[in-house]
Short mmCIF file of C-alpha atoms in Angstrom, two decimals:
data_model
loop_
_atom_site.label_atom_id
_atom_site.label_comp_id
_atom_site.label_asym_id
_atom_site.label_seq_id
_atom_site.Cartn_x
_atom_site.Cartn_y
_atom_site.Cartn_z
CA MET A 1341 293.52 202.04 109.35
CA ASN A 1342 290.17 203.89 108.49
CA ILE A 1343 287.50 201.56 107.05
CA LYS A 1344 284.29 203.17 105.59
CA ARG A 1345 281.25 201.36 106.77
CA ASN A 1346 278.85 202.21 103.94
CA ILE A 1347 276.72 199.84 101.94
CA SER A 1348 274.31 200.34 99.14
CA ILE A 1349 271.66 197.73 98.28
CA ILE A 1350 270.07 197.74 94.92
CA GLY A 1351 266.42 196.49 95.07
CA GLY A 1352 266.74 197.71 98.89
CA THR A 1353 263.13 198.22 99.68
CA GLY A 1354 261.97 194.75 98.73
CA HIS A 1355 261.38 191.53 100.69
CA VAL A 1356 265.16 190.65 100.72
CA GLY A 1357 266.98 194.12 100.50
CA PHE A 1358 265.02 195.77 103.20
CA PRO A 1359 265.69 193.07 106.01
CA LEU A 1360 269.29 192.81 104.88
CA GLY A 1361 269.85 196.63 104.98
CA LEU A 1362 268.17 196.78 108.53
CA ILE A 1363 270.46 194.21 109.80
CA PHE A 1364 273.66 195.80 108.54
CA SER A 1365 272.45 199.18 109.82
CA SER A 1366 272.00 197.64 113.26
CA LYS A 1367 275.61 196.31 113.02
CA GLY A 1368 276.97 199.94 112.43
CA PHE A 1369 277.03 200.23 108.78
CA LYS A 1370 275.42 203.31 107.05
CA VAL A 1371 273.10 201.71 104.53
CA SER A 1372 271.45 203.23 101.27
CA LEU A 1373 268.55 201.21 99.86
CA ILE A 1374 268.20 201.95 96.28
CA ASP A 1375 265.06 200.99 94.59
CA LYS A 1376 262.40 202.33 92.13
CA HIS A 1377 259.35 201.67 94.32
CA ARG A 1378 258.56 205.19 95.60
CA ALA A 1379 255.80 204.12 98.09
CA ASN A 1380 258.43 201.89 99.82
CA ILE A 1381 261.07 204.61 99.66
CA GLU A 1382 258.69 207.18 101.43
CA LYS A 1383 257.52 204.75 104.06
CA ILE A 1384 261.06 203.53 105.06
CA ASN A 1385 262.39 207.21 105.19
CA LYS A 1386 259.41 207.98 107.62
CA GLY A 1387 260.31 205.03 109.80
CA GLN A 1388 257.43 202.91 108.59
CA ILE A 1389 257.98 199.28 107.49
CA PRO A 1390 256.95 198.69 103.77
CA PHE A 1391 255.55 195.43 104.42
CA LEU A 1392 254.88 193.00 107.40
CA GLU A 1393 258.50 191.94 108.60
CA GLU A 1394 258.47 190.53 112.17
CA ASN A 1395 260.17 192.67 114.70
CA SER A 1396 261.45 195.27 112.50
CA LYS A 1397 259.31 198.31 113.25
CA LYS A 1398 261.10 199.48 116.35
CA LEU A 1399 264.44 198.59 114.75
CA LEU A 1400 263.72 200.57 111.52
CA LYS A 1401 262.53 203.80 113.52
CA ASN A 1402 265.69 203.64 115.68
CA MET A 1403 267.98 203.24 112.45
CA VAL A 1404 266.35 206.15 110.72
CA LYS A 1405 266.72 208.38 113.71
CA LYS A 1406 270.34 207.56 114.06
CA LYS A 1407 270.73 208.20 110.26
CA ARG A 1408 272.07 204.58 109.58
CA ILE A 1409 269.45 203.87 106.85
CA PHE A 1410 268.15 205.67 104.03
CA ALA A 1411 266.10 204.69 101.03
CA THR A 1412 266.28 206.54 97.62
CA ASN A 1413 265.84 206.01 93.87
#
């Protein structure tokens, strides 16, 4: 059985979607964060946290490097 581990989160660069997507990506899922907030999209894709989220900076950089998380509009 081949299970695809892809998740898309609408509103994914906000205060709920971003941490949720980050946790899913750390558990092996490939996560697409879909949002209209361009500044947050750019920050996340550069490995920068869009707002203060405790202990997320290192994890985000690692997940972006592994291509497990990606933000888009």
